[in-house]
PDB file of C-alpha atoms in Angstrom:
ATOM      1  CA  MET A 744      -0.032  -0.103  -0.004  1.00  0.00           C
ATOM      2  CA  ILE A 745       0.950   3.633  -0.580  1.00  0.00           C
ATOM      3  CA  ILE A 746       1.348   5.929   2.679  1.00  0.00           C
ATOM      4  CA  ARG A 747       1.978   9.590   2.451  1.00  0.00           C
ATOM      5  CA  ILE A 748       3.777  11.286   5.443  1.00  0.00           C
ATOM      6  CA  LEU A 749       2.886  14.746   5.006  1.00  0.00           C
ATOM      7  CA  GLY A 750       5.899  17.142   4.222  1.00  0.00           C
ATOM      8  CA  GLU A 751       7.856  14.106   3.552  1.00  0.00           C
ATOM      9  CA  GLY A 752       6.408  12.254   0.514  1.00  0.00           C
ATOM     10  CA  GLN A 753       5.075   9.071  -0.293  1.00  0.00           C
ATOM     11  CA  PHE A 754       6.194   5.451   0.901  1.00  0.00           C
ATOM     12  CA  LEU A 755       5.673   1.776  -0.194  1.00  0.00           C
ATOM     13  CA  LEU A 756       4.470  -0.488   2.575  1.00  0.00           C
ATOM     14  CA  ASP A 757       3.780  -4.223   2.622  1.00  0.00           C
ATOM     15  CA  ASP A 758       0.175  -4.629   3.575  1.00  0.00           C
ATOM     16  CA  GLY A 759       1.310  -7.273   6.348  1.00  0.00           C
ATOM     17  CA  HIS A 760       2.555  -4.107   8.323  1.00  0.00           C
ATOM     18  CA  LEU A 761      -0.542  -2.564   8.596  1.00  0.00           C
ATOM     19  CA  GLU A 762      -1.583  -4.091  11.941  1.00  0.00           C
ATOM     20  CA  LYS A 763       1.634  -2.304  13.681  1.00  0.00           C
ATOM     21  CA  ILE A 764       0.673   1.061  11.815  1.00  0.00           C
ATOM     22  CA  ASN A 765      -3.081   0.738  13.073  1.00  0.00           C
ATOM     23  CA  ALA A 766      -1.772  -0.169  16.913  1.00  0.00           C
ATOM     24  CA  ILE A 767       0.091   2.968  17.059  1.00  0.00           C
ATOM     25  CA  ASP A 768      -2.684   4.932  15.505  1.00  0.00           C
ATOM     26  CA  ASN A 769      -5.017   3.563  18.278  1.00  0.00           C
ATOM     27  CA  GLU A 770      -2.585   4.627  20.869  1.00  0.00           C
ATOM     28  CA  ILE A 771      -2.361   8.190  19.543  1.00  0.00           C
ATOM     29  CA  VAL A 772      -5.968   8.483  19.468  1.00  0.00           C
ATOM     30  CA  SER A 773      -6.331   7.520  22.921  1.00  0.00           C
ATOM     31  CA  HIS A 774      -3.424  10.138  24.136  1.00  0.00           C
ATOM     32  CA  VAL A 775      -5.095  13.131  22.357  1.00  0.00           C
ATOM     33  CA  SER A 776      -8.397  12.181  24.117  1.00  0.00           C
ATOM     34  CA  GLN A 777      -6.883  11.883  27.387  1.00  0.00           C
ATOM     35  CA  GLY A 778      -4.868  14.946  26.852  1.00  0.00           C
ATOM     36  CA  LYS A 779      -1.396  13.269  27.288  1.00  0.00           C
ATOM     37  CA  LYS A 780       0.817  15.573  25.423  1.00  0.00           C
ATOM     38  CA  ALA A 781       4.141  13.836  26.181  1.00  0.00           C
ATOM     39  CA  GLU A 782       2.782  10.466  24.969  1.00  0.00           C
ATOM     40  CA  TYR A 783       1.318  11.780  22.001  1.00  0.00           C
ATOM     41  CA  ALA A 784       4.448  13.603  20.776  1.00  0.00           C
ATOM     42  CA  GLN A 785       6.400  10.200  21.485  1.00  0.00           C
ATOM     43  CA  ASP A 786       3.881   7.998  19.758  1.00  0.00           C
ATOM     44  CA  LEU A 787       3.697  10.213  16.619  1.00  0.00           C
ATOM     45  CA  ALA A 788       7.448  10.003  16.315  1.00  0.00           C
ATOM     46  CA  LYS A 789       7.319   6.390  16.665  1.00  0.00           C
ATOM     47  CA  LEU A 790       4.615   6.230  13.795  1.00  0.00           C
ATOM     48  CA  ILE A 791       6.430   7.666  11.650  1.00  0.00           C
ATOM     49  CA  SER A 792       9.871   6.249  12.396  1.00  0.00           C
ATOM     50  CA  THR A 793       8.231   2.949  12.171  1.00  0.00           C
ATOM     51  CA  ILE A 794       6.533   3.347   8.717  1.00  0.00           C
ATOM     52  CA  LYS A 795      10.074   4.802   7.330  1.00  0.00           C
ATOM     53  CA  GLU A 796      11.947   1.814   8.713  1.00  0.00           C
ATOM     54  CA  LEU A 797       9.296  -0.728   7.237  1.00  0.00           C
ATOM     55  CA  SER A 798       8.642   0.977   3.723  1.00  0.00           C
ATOM     56  CA  ARG A 799      10.724   2.489   0.932  1.00  0.00           C
ATOM     57  CA  PRO A 800      10.135   5.593  -0.608  1.00  0.00           C
ATOM     58  CA  LEU A 801       8.014   5.867  -3.843  1.00  0.00           C
ATOM     59  CA  ASP A 802       9.618   7.169  -6.877  1.00  0.00           C
ATOM     60  CA  PRO A 803       8.492  10.755  -6.842  1.00  0.00           C
ATOM     61  CA  SER A 804       7.576  10.970 -10.478  1.00  0.00           C
ATOM     62  CA  GLN A 805       4.851   8.274  -9.860  1.00  0.00           C
ATOM     63  CA  ILE A 806       1.291   9.842  -9.812  1.00  0.00           C
ATOM     64  CA  ILE A 807      -0.605   7.679  -7.290  1.00  0.00           C
ATOM     65  CA  LYS A 808      -2.952   8.520  -4.824  1.00  0.00           C
ATOM     66  CA  SER A 809      -2.195   7.225  -1.182  1.00  0.00           C
ATOM     67  CA  ASP A 810      -4.134   4.708   1.112  1.00  0.00           C
ATOM     68  CA  ILE A 811      -3.149   6.422   4.175  1.00  0.00           C
ATOM     69  CA  ILE A 812      -2.041   9.945   5.052  1.00  0.00           C
ATOM     70  CA  ILE A 813       0.097  10.281   7.833  1.00  0.00           C
ATOM     71  CA  PRO A 814       0.541  13.885   9.611  1.00  0.00           C
ATOM     72  CA  PRO A 815       3.560  15.816   9.606  1.00  0.00           C
ATOM     73  CA  SER A 816       6.305  14.947  12.418  1.00  0.00           C
ATOM     74  CA  ASP A 817       5.911  18.410  13.771  1.00  0.00           C
ATOM     75  CA  MET A 818       2.353  18.331  14.101  1.00  0.00           C
ATOM     76  CA  SER A 819       1.421  20.005  17.693  1.00  0.00           C
ATOM     77  CA  PHE A 820      -1.015  18.518  20.303  1.00  0.00           C
ATOM     78  CA  ASP A 821      -3.270  21.461  19.846  1.00  0.00           C
ATOM     79  CA  GLU A 822      -3.102  20.883  16.101  1.00  0.00           C
ATOM     80  CA  ALA A 823      -3.900  17.039  16.315  1.00  0.00           C
ATOM     81  CA  LYS A 824      -6.948  18.061  18.578  1.00  0.00           C
ATOM     82  CA  LYS A 825      -8.228  20.192  16.048  1.00  0.00           C
ATOM     83  CA  VAL A 826      -8.132  17.527  13.634  1.00  0.00           C
ATOM     84  CA  PHE A 827     -10.442  15.571  15.813  1.00  0.00           C
ATOM     85  CA  SER A 828     -12.514  18.289  16.832  1.00  0.00           C
ATOM     86  CA  GLY A 829     -13.355  18.649  13.069  1.00  0.00           C
ATOM     87  CA  ASP A 830     -12.992  22.480  12.616  1.00  0.00           C
ATOM     88  CA  GLY A 831     -15.888  21.957   9.512  1.00  0.00           C
ATOM     89  CA  LEU A 832     -13.778  19.617   7.673  1.00  0.00           C
ATOM     90  CA  ILE A 833     -14.466  16.349   9.542  1.00  0.00           C
ATOM     91  CA  LYS A 834     -17.961  14.865   9.979  1.00  0.00           C
ATOM     92  CA  GLY A 835     -18.841  12.501  12.351  1.00  0.00           C
TER      93      GLY A 835
ATOM     94  CA  MET B1303     -12.652   6.644  13.552  1.00  0.00           C
ATOM     95  CA  GLY B1304      -8.891   6.799  13.842  1.00  0.00           C
ATOM     96  CA  PHE B1305      -6.205   9.569  13.490  1.00  0.00           C
ATOM     97  CA  LEU B1306      -5.114   8.652  10.345  1.00  0.00           C
ATOM     98  CA  ASP B1307      -8.517   8.256   8.636  1.00  0.00           C
ATOM     99  CA  ARG B1308      -9.128  11.751   9.894  1.00  0.00           C
ATOM    100  CA  MET B1309      -6.098  13.021   8.364  1.00  0.00           C
ATOM    101  CA  SER B1310      -7.191  11.514   5.024  1.00  0.00           C
ATOM    102  CA  THR B1311     -10.276  13.366   5.451  1.00  0.00           C
ATOM    103  CA  MET B1312      -8.597  16.474   6.222  1.00  0.00           C
ATOM    104  CA  VAL B1313      -6.217  16.053   2.856  1.00  0.00           C
ATOM    105  CA  GLN B1314      -9.526  14.667   0.882  1.00  0.00           C
ATOM    106  CA  ALA B1315     -11.163  18.147   1.632  1.00  0.00           C
ATOM    107  CA  LYS B1316      -7.934  20.217   0.457  1.00  0.00           C
ATOM    108  CA  MET B1317      -7.763  18.141  -2.504  1.00  0.00           C
ATOM    109  CA  ASN B1318     -11.373  18.594  -3.653  1.00  0.00           C
ATOM    110  CA  ARG B1319     -10.819  22.528  -3.226  1.00  0.00           C
ATOM    111  CA  ILE B1320      -7.824  21.819  -5.604  1.00  0.00           C
ATOM    112  CA  MET B1321      -9.687  20.025  -8.058  1.00  0.00           C
ATOM    113  CA  ASP B1322     -13.154  21.876  -8.166  1.00  0.00           C
ATOM    114  CA  LYS B1323     -15.843  20.568 -10.874  1.00  0.00           C
ATOM    115  CA  ILE B1324     -14.914  20.723 -14.137  1.00  0.00           C
ATOM    116  CA  GLU B1325     -16.646  19.076 -17.248  1.00  0.00           C
ATOM    117  CA  ASP B1326     -14.401  18.501 -19.826  1.00  0.00           C
ATOM    118  CA  PRO B1327     -11.715  16.024 -19.179  1.00  0.00           C
ATOM    119  CA  ARG B1328      -8.967  17.744 -21.283  1.00  0.00           C
ATOM    120  CA  GLU B1329      -9.519  21.028 -19.824  1.00  0.00           C
ATOM    121  CA  THR B1330      -9.400  19.470 -16.381  1.00  0.00           C
ATOM    122  CA  LEU B1331      -5.598  18.292 -17.321  1.00  0.00           C
ATOM    123  CA  ASP B1332      -4.603  21.729 -18.560  1.00  0.00           C
ATOM    124  CA  LEU B1333      -6.395  23.577 -15.273  1.00  0.00           C
ATOM    125  CA  SER B1334      -4.575  21.436 -12.987  1.00  0.00           C
ATOM    126  CA  TYR B1335      -1.220  21.727 -14.976  1.00  0.00           C
ATOM    127  CA  GLU B1336      -1.356  25.403 -14.720  1.00  0.00           C
ATOM    128  CA  LYS B1337      -2.181  25.399 -11.036  1.00  0.00           C
ATOM    129  CA  GLN B1338       0.703  22.833 -10.475  1.00  0.00           C
ATOM    130  CA  LEU B1339       3.054  25.212 -12.188  1.00  0.00           C
ATOM    131  CA  SER B1340       1.670  28.002  -9.996  1.00  0.00           C
ATOM    132  CA  LEU B1341       2.361  25.746  -6.852  1.00  0.00           C
ATOM    133  CA  LEU B1342       5.909  25.189  -7.890  1.00  0.00           C
ATOM    134  CA  GLN B1343       6.516  29.075  -8.151  1.00  0.00           C
ATOM    135  CA  ASN B1344       4.765  29.385  -4.615  1.00  0.00           C
ATOM    136  CA  VAL B1345       7.321  26.645  -3.350  1.00  0.00           C
ATOM    137  CA  LYS B1346      10.543  28.221  -4.850  1.00  0.00           C
ATOM    138  CA  ARG B1347       9.130  31.742  -3.308  1.00  0.00           C
ATOM    139  CA  GLY B1348       8.738  30.192   0.045  1.00  0.00           C
ATOM    140  CA  VAL B1349      12.440  28.606  -0.222  1.00  0.00           C
ATOM    141  CA  ALA B1350      13.600  31.991  -0.878  1.00  0.00           C
ATOM    142  CA  GLU B1351      11.936  33.633   2.127  1.00  0.00           C
ATOM    143  CA  VAL B1352      13.117  31.086   4.322  1.00  0.00           C
ATOM    144  CA  THR B1353      16.508  31.550   3.091  1.00  0.00           C
ATOM    145  CA  THR B1354      16.358  35.300   3.400  1.00  0.00           C
ATOM    146  CA  SER B1355      14.976  35.102   6.933  1.00  0.00           C
ATOM    147  CA  LYS B1356      17.726  32.767   8.040  1.00  0.00           C
ATOM    148  CA  LYS B1357      20.627  35.067   6.903  1.00  0.00           C
ATOM    149  CA  ARG B1358      19.208  37.728   8.698  1.00  0.00           C
ATOM    150  CA  LEU B1359      18.972  35.970  11.829  1.00  0.00           C
ATOM    151  CA  GLU B1360      22.799  34.864  11.105  1.00  0.00           C
ATOM    152  CA  LEU B1361      23.654  38.571  10.630  1.00  0.00           C
ATOM    153  CA  GLN B1362      22.059  39.482  13.938  1.00  0.00           C
ATOM    154  CA  LYS B1363      23.733  36.433  15.330  1.00  0.00           C
ATOM    155  CA  ALA B1364      27.077  38.224  14.280  1.00  0.00           C
ATOM    156  CA  LYS B1365      26.177  41.643  15.632  1.00  0.00           C
ATOM    157  CA  LEU B1366      25.195  40.099  19.080  1.00  0.00           C
ATOM    158  CA  GLN B1367      28.469  38.145  19.050  1.00  0.00           C
ATOM    159  CA  MET B1368      30.557  41.702  18.789  1.00  0.00           C
ATOM    160  CA  ASN B1369      28.549  42.628  21.883  1.00  0.00           C
ATOM    161  CA  LEU B1370      29.274  39.712  23.750  1.00  0.00           C
ATOM    162  CA  ASP B1371      33.030  40.031  22.841  1.00  0.00           C
ATOM    163  CA  ARG B1372      33.037  43.885  23.832  1.00  0.00           C
ATOM    164  CA  LEU B1373      31.459  42.952  27.148  1.00  0.00           C
ATOM    165  CA  ASP B1374      34.208  40.598  27.797  1.00  0.00           C
ATOM    166  CA  GLY B1375      36.801  42.956  26.939  1.00  0.00           C
ATOM    167  CA  GLN B1376      35.438  45.378  29.401  1.00  0.00           C
ATOM    168  CA  ALA B1377      35.268  42.741  32.060  1.00  0.00           C
ATOM    169  CA  LYS B1378      38.847  42.262  31.431  1.00  0.00           C
ATOM    170  CA  GLU B1379      39.875  45.875  31.526  1.00  0.00           C
ATOM    171  CA  ALA B1380      37.670  46.487  34.794  1.00  0.00           C
ATOM    172  CA  LEU B1381      39.496  43.489  36.394  1.00  0.00           C
ATOM    173  CA  MET B1382      43.054  45.198  35.337  1.00  0.00           C
ATOM    174  CA  ALA B1383      42.007  48.497  36.934  1.00  0.00           C
ATOM    175  CA  GLY B1384      41.072  46.703  40.142  1.00  0.00           C
ATOM    176  CA  ARG B1385      37.140  47.302  39.838  1.00  0.00           C
ATOM    177  CA  GLU B1386      35.988  43.681  40.499  1.00  0.00           C
ATOM    178  CA  ASP B1387      32.400  45.222  40.917  1.00  0.00           C
ATOM    179  CA  LEU B1388      32.477  46.590  37.217  1.00  0.00           C
ATOM    180  CA  ALA B1389      33.833  43.646  36.057  1.00  0.00           C
ATOM    181  CA  ARG B1390      30.987  41.295  37.487  1.00  0.00           C
ATOM    182  CA  LYS B1391      28.578  43.973  35.966  1.00  0.00           C
ATOM    183  CA  ALA B1392      29.847  43.495  32.337  1.00  0.00           C
ATOM    184  CA  LEU B1393      29.856  39.719  33.032  1.00  0.00           C
ATOM    185  CA  GLU B1394      26.282  39.764  34.265  1.00  0.00           C
ATOM    186  CA  ASN B1395      24.968  41.645  31.043  1.00  0.00           C
ATOM    187  CA  LYS B1396      27.176  39.093  28.982  1.00  0.00           C
ATOM    188  CA  ALA B1397      25.282  36.290  30.432  1.00  0.00           C
ATOM    189  CA  ALA B1398      21.878  38.190  29.431  1.00  0.00           C
ATOM    190  CA  LEU B1399      22.873  38.349  25.920  1.00  0.00           C
ATOM    191  CA  GLN B1400      24.164  34.888  25.606  1.00  0.00           C
ATOM    192  CA  ALA B1401      20.565  33.928  26.678  1.00  0.00           C
ATOM    193  CA  GLN B1402      19.474  36.098  23.451  1.00  0.00           C
ATOM    194  CA  MET B1403      22.019  33.932  21.446  1.00  0.00           C
ATOM    195  CA  ALA B1404      20.664  30.756  22.429  1.00  0.00           C
ATOM    196  CA  THR B1405      17.513  31.747  21.263  1.00  0.00           C
ATOM    197  CA  LEU B1406      18.691  33.030  18.115  1.00  0.00           C
ATOM    198  CA  ASP B1407      20.720  29.810  17.605  1.00  0.00           C
ATOM    199  CA  GLN B1408      17.581  27.593  18.195  1.00  0.00           C
ATOM    200  CA  GLN B1409      15.694  29.725  15.490  1.00  0.00           C
ATOM    201  CA  ILE B1410      18.554  29.415  12.954  1.00  0.00           C
ATOM    202  CA  ALA B1411      18.191  25.678  13.207  1.00  0.00           C
ATOM    203  CA  ASP B1412      14.509  25.526  12.934  1.00  0.00           C
ATOM    204  CA  LEU B1413      14.700  27.645   9.749  1.00  0.00           C
ATOM    205  CA  ALA B1414      17.396  25.410   8.231  1.00  0.00           C
ATOM    206  CA  ASP B1415      15.116  22.613   8.859  1.00  0.00           C
ATOM    207  CA  GLN B1416      12.356  24.390   7.080  1.00  0.00           C
ATOM    208  CA  GLN B1417      14.555  25.048   4.221  1.00  0.00           C
ATOM    209  CA  SER B1418      15.744  21.618   3.529  1.00  0.00           C
ATOM    210  CA  LYS B1419      12.361  20.085   3.996  1.00  0.00           C
ATOM    211  CA  LEU B1420      10.753  22.702   1.468  1.00  0.00           C
ATOM    212  CA  MET B1421      13.699  21.968  -0.795  1.00  0.00           C
ATOM    213  CA  ALA B1422      12.752  18.540  -0.819  1.00  0.00           C
ATOM    214  CA  ALA B1423       9.274  19.279  -1.393  1.00  0.00           C
ATOM    215  CA  GLU B1424       9.950  21.256  -4.333  1.00  0.00           C
ATOM    216  CA  SER B1425      12.042  18.461  -5.972  1.00  0.00           C
ATOM    217  CA  ARG B1426       9.534  16.052  -5.296  1.00  0.00           C
ATOM    218  CA  LEU B1427       6.572  18.315  -6.634  1.00  0.00           C
ATOM    219  CA  ALA B1428       8.694  19.028  -9.623  1.00  0.00           C
ATOM    220  CA  SER B1429       9.223  15.364 -10.572  1.00  0.00           C
ATOM    221  CA  LYS B1430       5.397  14.892 -10.309  1.00  0.00           C
ATOM    222  CA  VAL B1431       4.740  17.938 -12.444  1.00  0.00           C
ATOM    223  CA  GLU B1432       7.229  16.826 -15.029  1.00  0.00           C
ATOM    224  CA  ALA B1433       5.764  13.333 -15.301  1.00  0.00           C
ATOM    225  CA  PHE B1434       2.018  14.838 -15.225  1.00  0.00           C
ATOM    226  CA  ARG B1435       2.871  16.890 -18.260  1.00  0.00           C
ATOM    227  CA  THR B1436       4.052  13.806 -20.369  1.00  0.00           C
ATOM    228  CA  LYS B1437       0.949  11.903 -19.072  1.00  0.00           C
ATOM    229  CA  LYS B1438      -1.182  14.897 -20.091  1.00  0.00           C
ATOM    230  CA  GLU B1439      -0.173  14.793 -23.599  1.00  0.00           C
ATOM    231  CA  THR B1440      -0.490  11.242 -24.115  1.00  0.00           C
ATOM    232  CA  ILE B1441      -4.004  11.226 -22.695  1.00  0.00           C
ATOM    233  CA  LYS B1442      -5.023  14.048 -24.872  1.00  0.00           C
ATOM    234  CA  ALA B1443      -3.557  12.116 -28.094  1.00  0.00           C
ATOM    235  CA  GLN B1444      -4.657   9.157 -27.381  1.00  0.00           C
ATOM    236  CA  TYR B1445      -7.806   8.778 -25.714  1.00  0.00           C
ATOM    237  CA  SER B1446     -11.566  10.057 -26.639  1.00  0.00           C
ATOM    238  CA  ALA B1447     -13.321  12.508 -24.279  1.00  0.00           C
ATOM    239  CA  ALA B1448     -15.111   9.310 -22.643  1.00  0.00           C
ATOM    240  CA  GLU B1449     -12.235   7.093 -22.266  1.00  0.00           C
ATOM    241  CA  ALA B1450      -9.790   9.877 -21.105  1.00  0.00           C
ATOM    242  CA  GLN B1451     -12.074  10.633 -18.025  1.00  0.00           C
ATOM    243  CA  VAL B1452     -10.799   7.547 -16.008  1.00  0.00           C
ATOM    244  CA  LYS B1453      -7.376   8.238 -16.661  1.00  0.00           C
ATOM    245  CA  VAL B1454      -7.901  12.022 -16.009  1.00  0.00           C
ATOM    246  CA  THR B1455      -9.242  11.444 -12.507  1.00  0.00           C
ATOM    247  CA  GLU B1456      -6.662   8.950 -11.748  1.00  0.00           C
ATOM    248  CA  SER B1457      -3.805  11.182 -12.315  1.00  0.00           C
ATOM    249  CA  VAL B1458      -5.384  14.576 -11.337  1.00  0.00           C
ATOM    250  CA  THR B1459      -6.348  12.952  -7.914  1.00  0.00           C
ATOM    251  CA  GLY B1460      -3.027  11.623  -7.506  1.00  0.00           C
ATOM    252  CA  ILE B1461      -1.314  15.152  -8.057  1.00  0.00           C
ATOM    253  CA  SER B1462      -3.820  16.925  -6.051  1.00  0.00           C
ATOM    254  CA  GLU B1463      -2.858  15.023  -3.037  1.00  0.00           C
ATOM    255  CA  GLU B1464       0.800  15.877  -3.634  1.00  0.00           C
ATOM    256  CA  MET B1465      -0.285  19.586  -4.179  1.00  0.00           C
ATOM    257  CA  ALA B1466      -2.363  19.686  -1.047  1.00  0.00           C
ATOM    258  CA  ASP B1467       0.499  18.274   1.107  1.00  0.00           C
ATOM    259  CA  VAL B1468       3.046  20.911  -0.550  1.00  0.00           C
ATOM    260  CA  GLY B1469       0.790  23.779   0.242  1.00  0.00           C
ATOM    261  CA  MET B1470       0.321  22.932   3.596  1.00  0.00           C
ATOM    262  CA  ALA B1471       4.253  22.927   3.782  1.00  0.00           C
ATOM    263  CA  VAL B1472       4.182  26.232   2.326  1.00  0.00           C
ATOM    264  CA  GLN B1473       1.821  27.643   4.636  1.00  0.00           C
ATOM    265  CA  LYS B1474       3.584  26.477   7.537  1.00  0.00           C
ATOM    266  CA  ALA B1475       7.055  27.845   6.317  1.00  0.00           C
ATOM    267  CA  GLU B1476       5.209  30.992   5.325  1.00  0.00           C
ATOM    268  CA  GLU B1477       3.681  31.297   9.339  1.00  0.00           C
ATOM    269  CA  LYS B1478       7.358  30.407  10.783  1.00  0.00           C
ATOM    270  CA  THR B1479       9.016  33.210   8.772  1.00  0.00           C
ATOM    271  CA  GLU B1480       6.218  35.671   9.457  1.00  0.00           C
ATOM    272  CA  ASN B1481       6.509  34.998  13.023  1.00  0.00           C
ATOM    273  CA  MET B1482      10.173  35.286  12.737  1.00  0.00           C
ATOM    274  CA  ARG B1483      10.384  38.117  11.057  1.00  0.00           C
ATOM    275  CA  ALA B1484       8.199  40.132  13.470  1.00  0.00           C
ATOM    276  CA  ARG B1485      10.597  38.795  16.091  1.00  0.00           C
ATOM    277  CA  SER B1486      13.708  39.726  14.525  1.00  0.00           C
ATOM    278  CA  ALA B1487      12.700  43.105  13.784  1.00  0.00           C
ATOM    279  CA  ALA B1488      12.083  43.744  17.407  1.00  0.00           C
ATOM    280  CA  LEU B1489      15.620  42.465  18.012  1.00  0.00           C
ATOM    281  CA  ASP B1490      16.906  44.631  15.342  1.00  0.00           C
ATOM    282  CA  GLU B1491      15.341  47.602  16.682  1.00  0.00           C
ATOM    283  CA  LEU B1492      16.954  46.991  19.977  1.00  0.00           C
ATOM    284  CA  LEU B1493      20.385  46.377  18.335  1.00  0.00           C
ATOM    285  CA  GLU B1494      20.261  49.671  16.266  1.00  0.00           C
ATOM    286  CA  SER B1495      18.554  52.024  18.794  1.00  0.00           C
ATOM    287  CA  GLY B1496      21.085  51.201  21.235  1.00  0.00           C
ATOM    288  CA  THR B1497      18.334  50.235  23.733  1.00  0.00           C
ATOM    289  CA  LEU B1498      20.223  46.790  23.858  1.00  0.00           C
ATOM    290  CA  THR B1499      23.296  48.444  24.934  1.00  0.00           C
ATOM    291  CA  ASP B1500      21.499  50.840  27.435  1.00  0.00           C
ATOM    292  CA  TYR B1501      19.787  47.983  28.826  1.00  0.00           C
ATOM    293  CA  SER B1502      23.013  45.951  29.097  1.00  0.00           C
ATOM    294  CA  GLY B1503      24.221  48.981  30.916  1.00  0.00           C
ATOM    295  CA  GLY B1504      27.091  49.137  28.114  1.00  0.00           C
ATOM    296  CA  ASP B1505      27.578  52.933  27.820  1.00  0.00           C
ATOM    297  CA  ASP B1506      27.546  53.423  31.743  1.00  0.00           C
ATOM    298  CA  LEU B1507      29.626  50.546  32.210  1.00  0.00           C
ATOM    299  CA  GLU B1508      32.236  51.995  29.545  1.00  0.00           C
ATOM    300  CA  ARG B1509      32.298  55.199  31.349  1.00  0.00           C
ATOM    301  CA  GLU B1510      33.027  53.825  34.688  1.00  0.00           C
ATOM    302  CA  ILE B1511      35.621  51.712  33.463  1.00  0.00           C
ATOM    303  CA  ALA B1512      37.388  54.607  31.584  1.00  0.00           C
ATOM    304  CA  GLN B1513      37.092  56.462  35.047  1.00  0.00           C
ATOM    305  CA  ALA B1514      38.397  53.534  36.722  1.00  0.00           C
ATOM    306  CA  LYS B1515      41.456  52.934  34.581  1.00  0.00           C
ATOM    307  CA  ALA B1516      42.203  57.036  34.727  1.00  0.00           C
ATOM    308  CA  LYS B1517      41.871  56.645  38.251  1.00  0.00           C
ATOM    309  CA  SER B1518      44.225  53.832  38.548  1.00  0.00           C
ATOM    310  CA  SER B1519      46.684  55.492  36.299  1.00  0.00           C
ATOM    311  CA  VAL B1520      46.684  58.677  38.366  1.00  0.00           C
ATOM    312  CA  GLU B1521      47.203  56.335  41.479  1.00  0.00           C
ATOM    313  CA  ASP B1522      50.193  54.795  39.491  1.00  0.00           C
ATOM    314  CA  MET B1523      51.592  58.129  38.520  1.00  0.00           C
ATOM    315  CA  LEU B1524      51.440  59.440  42.291  1.00  0.00           C
ATOM    316  CA  ALA B1525      52.939  56.519  43.561  1.00  0.00           C
ATOM    317  CA  LYS B1526      55.755  57.015  41.036  1.00  0.00           C
ATOM    318  CA  MET B1527      56.359  60.477  41.862  1.00  0.00           C
ATOM    319  CA  LYS B1528      56.267  59.896  45.686  1.00  0.00           C
ATOM    320  CA  GLN B1529      58.970  56.969  44.877  1.00  0.00           C
ATOM    321  CA  GLU B1530      61.136  59.726  42.900  1.00  0.00           C
ATOM    322  CA  MET B1531      60.703  62.543  45.594  1.00  0.00           C
ATOM    323  CA  LYS B1532      61.974  60.204  48.083  1.00  0.00           C
ATOM    324  CA  LYS B1533      65.284  59.757  46.482  1.00  0.00           C
TER     325      LYS B1533
END
């Protein structure tokens, strides 16, 4: 599958690794909802380093839509909270 | 809904804004290409802005360093004139400026990071835009309007995602440089108006040290004269 890390481009990841990614994603969701800033920053960094470790960069001249979008490594806790609260962009 | 799903939704919303609604697929290709070229220009401008801001901070750093060196020299002179109190004062001011210096160093590192990220984004986008240009001509030449629709949607969606990503990076860099510009203008004003030297007590300090030096040389001369008169 193709993953985009915002600000860093696209990466190719074997589907078998998806579970690992989802597990960290769930951790991040719980940190944001519980207001755990330090843990959030730690797991966001872990998410990005795990993906980079397991994947390889996609040739930038390929034009393909990504399956997953990962936030940029410098997304602050407050910005992450906004992603959740919606700000008109997200429904549900 | 997970964090990543929400990120995708957010990016999708930005992509939709880039794509709008267009009827003729060939027109979609040309329009998207135009937007890509203009975004590429924006990224280049962003890189230039970050570079300028960084240079400006480096200049300020050099000015601050000169102030630090001056205070260091003053402290030595004061000590030689036997005025430890003045030397202490100069070193206290030096410590205050060193804190400013640490902040500047941090900001310069931050901008250097932005600069390299934006330059990488520019090169990724340029590769995609070039690939898109070739694809666009192929689609236009080989497919009927109806057939082209699928291909167009595919490539325009793919490149719109890149554009949304790069657009956000440029926006972030702009916010950062804007923020720094304000702060560095304030520091410039301080350095130029001499407020910083006043605040550091530089001028008063200089006068006092000069007085102390004069005084100690008067003492020296007096002592010398007394010695000579004894002979």
